[in-house]
Amino acid sequence: AGGSPIPLDFRLDSTLLTFTLGATLLSVVLFGLLPAWRASRLDLAGALRARGSVGSSGGMSGGFPVGRATIAAQIALSLMLLTGAAVLTRSLRHLETTAVGVDRDHLLIVTVDSRSRGYGGDPLATLTRNLMERLSRVSGVASVSYSENGLFSGSESNNSVRIAGWSSRTPDDSNSWSDQVGPRYAATIGARLLAGRDLASSDDARGIHHALVNESFSRFYFGRNSPVGRSFRLDDTTSVEVVGVIADVRDHALDALPLRRFYTVYDHFLGGLPVEINFEIRTVGDPARATAAVRAAIAAEDPLLAIESTTLRQSMAQSIAEQRLLAHVASGFGVLALLLAAVGLYGVMTYAMSRRIGELGLRMALGARPGALMTMVLREALGLVGLGAAAGIPLAMVLVRLLKSQLSGVGATDPGPIVVALVVLLMAVTIAAVIPAARVTRISPLMALRHD
């Protein structure tokens, strides 16, 4: 999905190997010795008497309390894991499709590092303007602007603000996030202008400082009054006049609500211009197709400049790479648990059917239809699903509540993920139960009656 890969350490160490070996041996001993222990306690006289009674095995409902409990536990665990996977997948899909307030489909982000060439002060300001002019002339480019922090770059800035007539309730109230941007920034990134105007080239003139503010900034500091034309002070020293208000933009994290933010003129950057310039380039079509031409335009200005380029969609995808990995891992574990539950139920059903061949043969000899026998067997299998679901649904609900506080787009009372997990589980269990039952019903009644 673009971006840098997540570093994972797959090296094996003694602790991991020891734990894995110990868990494997414990499982073998526990589940290998338990059937042998149960067999040693068998009442031979009762078993011989039961052998001659049709239906004495009782199917799954009578003779397999440990097996029933194991399968029910597997179903409960599968339901919980499948629910977790569904929740994570839904949250990931919500992040990928959530409105971010910018044009995610047509933005190319190019970062130019001027440190390698020693730019600074006025030469750096000149370089920035020259590059913007060159990029504006590239075929397929609709608009160009630039910023200090960029979009989804991980870089952030904040300042202390003061507004006449406003008083803070907590120390954090006076802090606001900020960015230094170029002309037509809001129009270039596709942000919606709510009031006033966008920043313009004329705002670069020294003297009055101008700024855009987002909706959260306007609402927090100015309430229902329009901030356009009013001023605020940065760090009690610099006066900044608000020229426009834009809708909130998610420009650094998809899984976080927009913060109050203001955007000042790049050339008025306090403390000197930043050494990295992030160009936001809005294209007519696919932004990836303009990458080569954009790089060539920058090289024409200075071929030794260090450049990094990515589409906004790639940057956004990389910002949620960990969530995507977690969703894939959870889905893998959910599928594995589902497979184990299905295999376990298949084994129990196969064993149960082998013990009931005589009973089923007698039923068919007396006129029972194979479909009726299939329904009877399937009802018993679904009974196990009911037991597992009775334990698994409360656990799944607890899991959803725990994940709600950590994930975006997840409701604590949303039954969707649990319903999806239950449907998938029912389909798998039905297939696992029908196969051995169908095999037995294909045996002729005479052969079934001779089985014992």
mmCIF file of C-alpha atoms in Angstrom, residues 159-164 174 176 217 221-222 230-242 262 270:
data_model
loop_
_atom_site.group_PDB
_atom_site.id
_atom_site.type_symbol
_atom_site.label_atom_id
_atom_site.label_comp_id
_atom_site.label_asym_id
_atom_site.label_seq_id
_atom_site.Cartn_x
_atom_site.Cartn_y
_atom_site.Cartn_z
ATOM 1 C CA ASN A 159 2.426 27.980 19.555
ATOM 2 C CA SER A 160 0.938 29.837 22.459
ATOM 3 C CA VAL A 161 -1.831 32.210 21.360
ATOM 4 C CA ARG A 162 -3.517 35.144 23.091
ATOM 5 C CA ILE A 163 -6.853 36.686 22.068
ATOM 6 C CA ALA A 164 -8.159 39.956 23.438
ATOM 7 C CA SER A 174 -3.668 28.757 25.006
ATOM 8 C CA SER A 176 -2.656 25.707 19.274
ATOM 9 C CA PHE A 217 -9.668 27.188 16.246
ATOM 10 C CA TYR A 221 -11.360 31.055 20.663
ATOM 11 C CA PHE A 222 -14.086 33.144 19.006
ATOM 12 C CA ARG A 230 -9.706 39.984 14.086
ATOM 13 C CA SER A 231 -6.218 39.353 15.457
ATOM 14 C CA PHE A 232 -4.432 37.105 17.919
ATOM 15 C CA ARG A 233 -0.919 37.253 19.317
ATOM 16 C CA LEU A 234 1.755 34.566 19.121
ATOM 17 C CA ASP A 235 3.812 34.112 22.296
ATOM 18 C CA ASP A 236 2.659 37.601 23.444
ATOM 19 C CA THR A 237 4.821 39.272 20.784
ATOM 20 C CA THR A 238 3.627 38.899 17.177
ATOM 21 C CA SER A 239 0.184 40.114 16.110
ATOM 22 C CA VAL A 240 -1.525 37.974 13.427
ATOM 23 C CA GLU A 241 -4.663 38.970 11.520
ATOM 24 C CA VAL A 242 -7.145 36.244 10.507
ATOM 25 C CA PHE A 262 -3.760 28.118 12.306
ATOM 26 C CA LEU A 270 9.654 33.011 13.024
#
